[in-house]
PDB file of C-alpha atoms in Angstrom:
ATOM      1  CA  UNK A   1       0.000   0.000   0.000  1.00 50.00           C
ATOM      2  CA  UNK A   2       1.536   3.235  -1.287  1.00 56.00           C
ATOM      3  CA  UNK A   3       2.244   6.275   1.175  1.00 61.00           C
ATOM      4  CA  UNK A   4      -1.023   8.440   2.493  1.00 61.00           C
ATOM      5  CA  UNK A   5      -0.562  11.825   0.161  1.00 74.00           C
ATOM      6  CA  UNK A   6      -3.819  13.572   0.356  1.00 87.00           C
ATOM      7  CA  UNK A   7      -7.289  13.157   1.745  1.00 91.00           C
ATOM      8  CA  UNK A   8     -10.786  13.090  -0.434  1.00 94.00           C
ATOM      9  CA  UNK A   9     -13.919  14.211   0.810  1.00 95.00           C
ATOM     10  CA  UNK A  10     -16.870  12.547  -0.506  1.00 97.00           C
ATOM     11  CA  UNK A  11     -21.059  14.135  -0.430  1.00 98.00           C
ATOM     12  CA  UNK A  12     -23.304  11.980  -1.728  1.00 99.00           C
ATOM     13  CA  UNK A  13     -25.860  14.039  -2.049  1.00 99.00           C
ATOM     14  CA  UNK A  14     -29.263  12.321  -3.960  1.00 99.00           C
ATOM     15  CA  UNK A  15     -30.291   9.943  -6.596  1.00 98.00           C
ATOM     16  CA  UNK A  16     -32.786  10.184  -9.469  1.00 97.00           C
ATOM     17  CA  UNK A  17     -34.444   7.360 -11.734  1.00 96.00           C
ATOM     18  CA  UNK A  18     -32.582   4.750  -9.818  1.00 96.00           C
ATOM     19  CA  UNK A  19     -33.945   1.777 -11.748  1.00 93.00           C
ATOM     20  CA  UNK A  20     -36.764  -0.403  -9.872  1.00 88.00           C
ATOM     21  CA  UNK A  21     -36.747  -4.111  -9.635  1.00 78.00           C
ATOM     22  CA  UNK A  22     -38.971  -4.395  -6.514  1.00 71.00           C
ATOM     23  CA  UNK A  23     -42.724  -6.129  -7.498  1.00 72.00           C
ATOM     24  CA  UNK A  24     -44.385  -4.108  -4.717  1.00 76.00           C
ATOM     25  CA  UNK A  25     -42.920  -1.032  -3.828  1.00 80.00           C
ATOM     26  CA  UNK A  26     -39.831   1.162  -4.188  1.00 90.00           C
ATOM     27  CA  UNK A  27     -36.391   1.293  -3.643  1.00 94.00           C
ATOM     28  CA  UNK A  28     -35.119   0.974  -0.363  1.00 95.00           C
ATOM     29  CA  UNK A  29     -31.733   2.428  -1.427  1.00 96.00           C
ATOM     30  CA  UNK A  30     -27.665   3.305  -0.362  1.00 98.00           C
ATOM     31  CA  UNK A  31     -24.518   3.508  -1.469  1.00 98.00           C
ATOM     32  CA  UNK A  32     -21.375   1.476  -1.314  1.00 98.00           C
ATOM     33  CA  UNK A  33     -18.286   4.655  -2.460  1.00 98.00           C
ATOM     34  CA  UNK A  34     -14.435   3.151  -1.855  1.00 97.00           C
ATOM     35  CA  UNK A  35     -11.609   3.671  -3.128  1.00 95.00           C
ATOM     36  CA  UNK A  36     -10.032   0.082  -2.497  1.00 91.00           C
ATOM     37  CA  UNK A  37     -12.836  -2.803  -2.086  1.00 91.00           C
ATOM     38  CA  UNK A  38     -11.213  -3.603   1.284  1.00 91.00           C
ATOM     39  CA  UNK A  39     -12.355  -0.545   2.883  1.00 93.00           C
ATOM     40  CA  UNK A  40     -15.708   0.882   1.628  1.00 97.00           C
ATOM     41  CA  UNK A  41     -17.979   3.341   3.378  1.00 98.00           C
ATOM     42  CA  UNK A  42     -21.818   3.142   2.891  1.00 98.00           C
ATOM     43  CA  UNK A  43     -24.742   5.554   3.337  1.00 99.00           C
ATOM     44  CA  UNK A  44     -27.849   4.774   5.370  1.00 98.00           C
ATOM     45  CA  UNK A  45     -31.218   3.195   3.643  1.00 97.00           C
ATOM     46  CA  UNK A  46     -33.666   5.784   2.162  1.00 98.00           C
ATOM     47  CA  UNK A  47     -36.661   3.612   2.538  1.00 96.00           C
ATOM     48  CA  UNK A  48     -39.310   3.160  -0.483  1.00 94.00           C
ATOM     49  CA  UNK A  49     -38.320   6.062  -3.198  1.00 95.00           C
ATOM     50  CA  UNK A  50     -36.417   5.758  -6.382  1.00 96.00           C
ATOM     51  CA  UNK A  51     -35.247   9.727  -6.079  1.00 98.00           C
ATOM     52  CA  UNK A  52     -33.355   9.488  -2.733  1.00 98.00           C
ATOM     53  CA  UNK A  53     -31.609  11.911  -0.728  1.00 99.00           C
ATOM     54  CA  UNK A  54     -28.535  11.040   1.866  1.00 99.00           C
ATOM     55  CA  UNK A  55     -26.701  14.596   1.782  1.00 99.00           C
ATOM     56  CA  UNK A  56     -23.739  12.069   3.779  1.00 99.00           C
ATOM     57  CA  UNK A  57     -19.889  12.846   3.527  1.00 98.00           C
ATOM     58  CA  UNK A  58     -17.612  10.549   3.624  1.00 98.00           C
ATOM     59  CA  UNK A  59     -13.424  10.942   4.096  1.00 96.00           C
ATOM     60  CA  UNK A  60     -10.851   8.865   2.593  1.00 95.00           C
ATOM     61  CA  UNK A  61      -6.761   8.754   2.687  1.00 92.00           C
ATOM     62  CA  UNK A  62      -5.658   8.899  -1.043  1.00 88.00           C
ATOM     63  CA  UNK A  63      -2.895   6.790  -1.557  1.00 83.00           C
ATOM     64  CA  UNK A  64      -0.740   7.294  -4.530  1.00 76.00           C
ATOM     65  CA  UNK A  65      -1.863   4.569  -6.168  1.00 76.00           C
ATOM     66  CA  UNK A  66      -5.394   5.770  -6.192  1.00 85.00           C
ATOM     67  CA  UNK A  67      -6.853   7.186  -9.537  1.00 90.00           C
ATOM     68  CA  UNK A  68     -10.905   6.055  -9.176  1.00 95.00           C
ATOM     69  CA  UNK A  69     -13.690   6.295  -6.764  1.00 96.00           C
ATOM     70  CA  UNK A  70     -16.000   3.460  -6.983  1.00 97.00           C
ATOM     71  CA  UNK A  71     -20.035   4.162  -6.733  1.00 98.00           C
ATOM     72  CA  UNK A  72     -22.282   0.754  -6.047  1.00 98.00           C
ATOM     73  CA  UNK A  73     -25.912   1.939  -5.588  1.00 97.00           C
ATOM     74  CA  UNK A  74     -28.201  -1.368  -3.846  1.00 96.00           C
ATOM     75  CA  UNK A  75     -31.935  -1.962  -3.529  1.00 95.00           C
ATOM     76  CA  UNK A  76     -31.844  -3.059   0.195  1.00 94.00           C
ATOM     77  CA  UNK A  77     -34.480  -6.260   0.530  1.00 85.00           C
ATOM     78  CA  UNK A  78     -35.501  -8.723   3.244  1.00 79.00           C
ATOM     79  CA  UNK A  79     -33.182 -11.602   1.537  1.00 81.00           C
ATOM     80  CA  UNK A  80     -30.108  -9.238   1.106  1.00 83.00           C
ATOM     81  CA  UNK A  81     -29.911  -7.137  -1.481  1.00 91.00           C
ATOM     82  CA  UNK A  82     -29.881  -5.977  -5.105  1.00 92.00           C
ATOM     83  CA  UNK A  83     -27.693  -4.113  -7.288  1.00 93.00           C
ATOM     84  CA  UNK A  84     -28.939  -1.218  -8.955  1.00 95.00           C
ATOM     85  CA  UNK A  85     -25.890  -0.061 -10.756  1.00 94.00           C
ATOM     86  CA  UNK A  86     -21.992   0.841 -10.259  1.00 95.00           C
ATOM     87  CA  UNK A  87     -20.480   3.773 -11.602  1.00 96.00           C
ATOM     88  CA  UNK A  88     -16.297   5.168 -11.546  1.00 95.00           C
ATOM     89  CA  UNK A  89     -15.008   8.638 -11.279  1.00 95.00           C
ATOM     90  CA  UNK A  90     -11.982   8.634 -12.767  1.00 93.00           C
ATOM     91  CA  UNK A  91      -9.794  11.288 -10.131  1.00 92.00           C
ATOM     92  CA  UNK A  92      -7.053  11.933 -12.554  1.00 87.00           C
ATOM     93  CA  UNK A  93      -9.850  13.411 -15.012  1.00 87.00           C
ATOM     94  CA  UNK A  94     -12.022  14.832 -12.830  1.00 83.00           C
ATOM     95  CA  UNK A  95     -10.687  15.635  -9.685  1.00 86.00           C
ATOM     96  CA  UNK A  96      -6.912  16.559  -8.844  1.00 81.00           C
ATOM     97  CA  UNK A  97      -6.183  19.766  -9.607  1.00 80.00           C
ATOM     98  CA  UNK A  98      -9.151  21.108  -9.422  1.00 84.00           C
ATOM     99  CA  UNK A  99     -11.457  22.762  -6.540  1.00 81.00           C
ATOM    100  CA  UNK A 100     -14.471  20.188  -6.791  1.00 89.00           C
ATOM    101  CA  UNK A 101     -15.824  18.095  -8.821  1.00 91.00           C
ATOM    102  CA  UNK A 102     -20.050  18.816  -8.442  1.00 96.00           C
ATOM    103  CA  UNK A 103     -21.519  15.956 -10.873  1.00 95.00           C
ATOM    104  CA  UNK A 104     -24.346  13.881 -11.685  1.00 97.00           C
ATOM    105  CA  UNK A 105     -22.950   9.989 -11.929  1.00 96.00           C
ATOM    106  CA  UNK A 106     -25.116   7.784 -14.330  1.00 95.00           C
ATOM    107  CA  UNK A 107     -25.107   4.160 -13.478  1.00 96.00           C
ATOM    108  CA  UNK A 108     -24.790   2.411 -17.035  1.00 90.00           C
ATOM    109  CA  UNK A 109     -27.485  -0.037 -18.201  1.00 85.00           C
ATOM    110  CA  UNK A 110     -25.776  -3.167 -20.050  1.00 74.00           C
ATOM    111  CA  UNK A 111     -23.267  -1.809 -23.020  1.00 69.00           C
ATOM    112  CA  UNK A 112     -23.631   2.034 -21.378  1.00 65.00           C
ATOM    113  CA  UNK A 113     -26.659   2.122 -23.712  1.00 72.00           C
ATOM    114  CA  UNK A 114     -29.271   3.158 -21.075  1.00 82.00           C
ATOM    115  CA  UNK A 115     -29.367   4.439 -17.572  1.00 90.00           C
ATOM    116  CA  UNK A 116     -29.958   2.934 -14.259  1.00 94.00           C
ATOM    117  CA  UNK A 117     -30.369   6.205 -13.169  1.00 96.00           C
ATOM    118  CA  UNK A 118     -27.850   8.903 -11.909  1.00 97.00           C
ATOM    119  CA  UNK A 119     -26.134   9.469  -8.441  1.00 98.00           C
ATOM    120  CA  UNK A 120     -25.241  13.054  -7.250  1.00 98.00           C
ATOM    121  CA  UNK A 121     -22.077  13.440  -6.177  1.00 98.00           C
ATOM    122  CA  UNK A 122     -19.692  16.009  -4.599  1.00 97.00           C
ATOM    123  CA  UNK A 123     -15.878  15.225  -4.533  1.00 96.00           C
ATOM    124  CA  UNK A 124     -13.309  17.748  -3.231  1.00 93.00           C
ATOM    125  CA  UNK A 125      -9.427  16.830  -2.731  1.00 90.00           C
ATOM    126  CA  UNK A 126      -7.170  18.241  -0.087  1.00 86.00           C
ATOM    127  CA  UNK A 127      -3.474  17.780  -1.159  1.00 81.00           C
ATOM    128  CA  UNK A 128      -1.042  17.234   2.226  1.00 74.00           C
ATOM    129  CA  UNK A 129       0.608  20.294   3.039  1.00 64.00           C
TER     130      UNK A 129
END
C-alpha cells in the first residue's frame, strides 16, 4: 500500500431514476463509495423512493496509487440485497487539480446504452501540506 498523500472528501448528495426491480414497492436504497474494495464506506437506507436523498460525507486517505472512486448503488431487501448499478469517477480526469468536482454519476445499463439512473455526487481533494 503506497504512502497516504492527500485526503478526499466525498457528499453523496441524492439519486434520481434509480432503476426499480422491486414487485411491490420502491427502492429501499444506499450507497457502497471506496476507493479500495477492502475498505468501503456506505450511506444509510432511504426507505421506499427511487429519487433518494442522503446529503452524507464521507473521508478517505488517497494513496498514490489511487486514480478512481467506486459508486455501487443497492436496492436493500428482506433476503439481502440488489444491485442497482456501479459507476467510476476517474480522479485523474475529474478531480486533482481542481477545486471540486459537483456531478451527476449515471449508473450504465448493459453496453452504457441506457441508464440505471444517476447518483449526485460532490468530490473535493485536499493535497497534504
Amino acid at each position: 500500500m503506497g504512502q497516504v498523500q492527500s485526503t478526499l472528501a466525498v457528499t453523496i448528495v441524492e439519486g434520481r431514476n434509480l432503476e426499480d426491480n422491486d414487485i411491490i414497492g420502491k427502492n429501499d436504497a444506499y450507497v457502497e463509495v471506496y476507493l479500495d474494495k477492502d475498505y468501503k464506506q456506505r450511506t444509510t437506507i432511504v426507505k421506499d423512493t427511487n429519487n433518494p436523498t442522503w446529503n452524507q460525507k464521507f473521508t478517505f486517505n488517497l494513496q498514490d496509487n489511487n486514480d478512481s472512486l467506486y459508486l455501487d448503488v443497492y436496492d436493500d431487501d428482506t433476503m439481502g440485497r440488489d444491485s442497482i448499478g456501479s459507476a467510476k469517477i476517474d480522479l485523474k480526469k475529474y478531480v486533482f487539480g481542481k477545486e471540486c468536482h459537483n456531478a451527476w454519476v449515471t449508473l450504465p445499463a448493459m453496453l452504457g446504452l441506457l441508464s440505471k439512473g444517476e447518483i449526485h455526487v460532490i468530490v473535493k481533494h485536499h493535497a497534504k501540506k
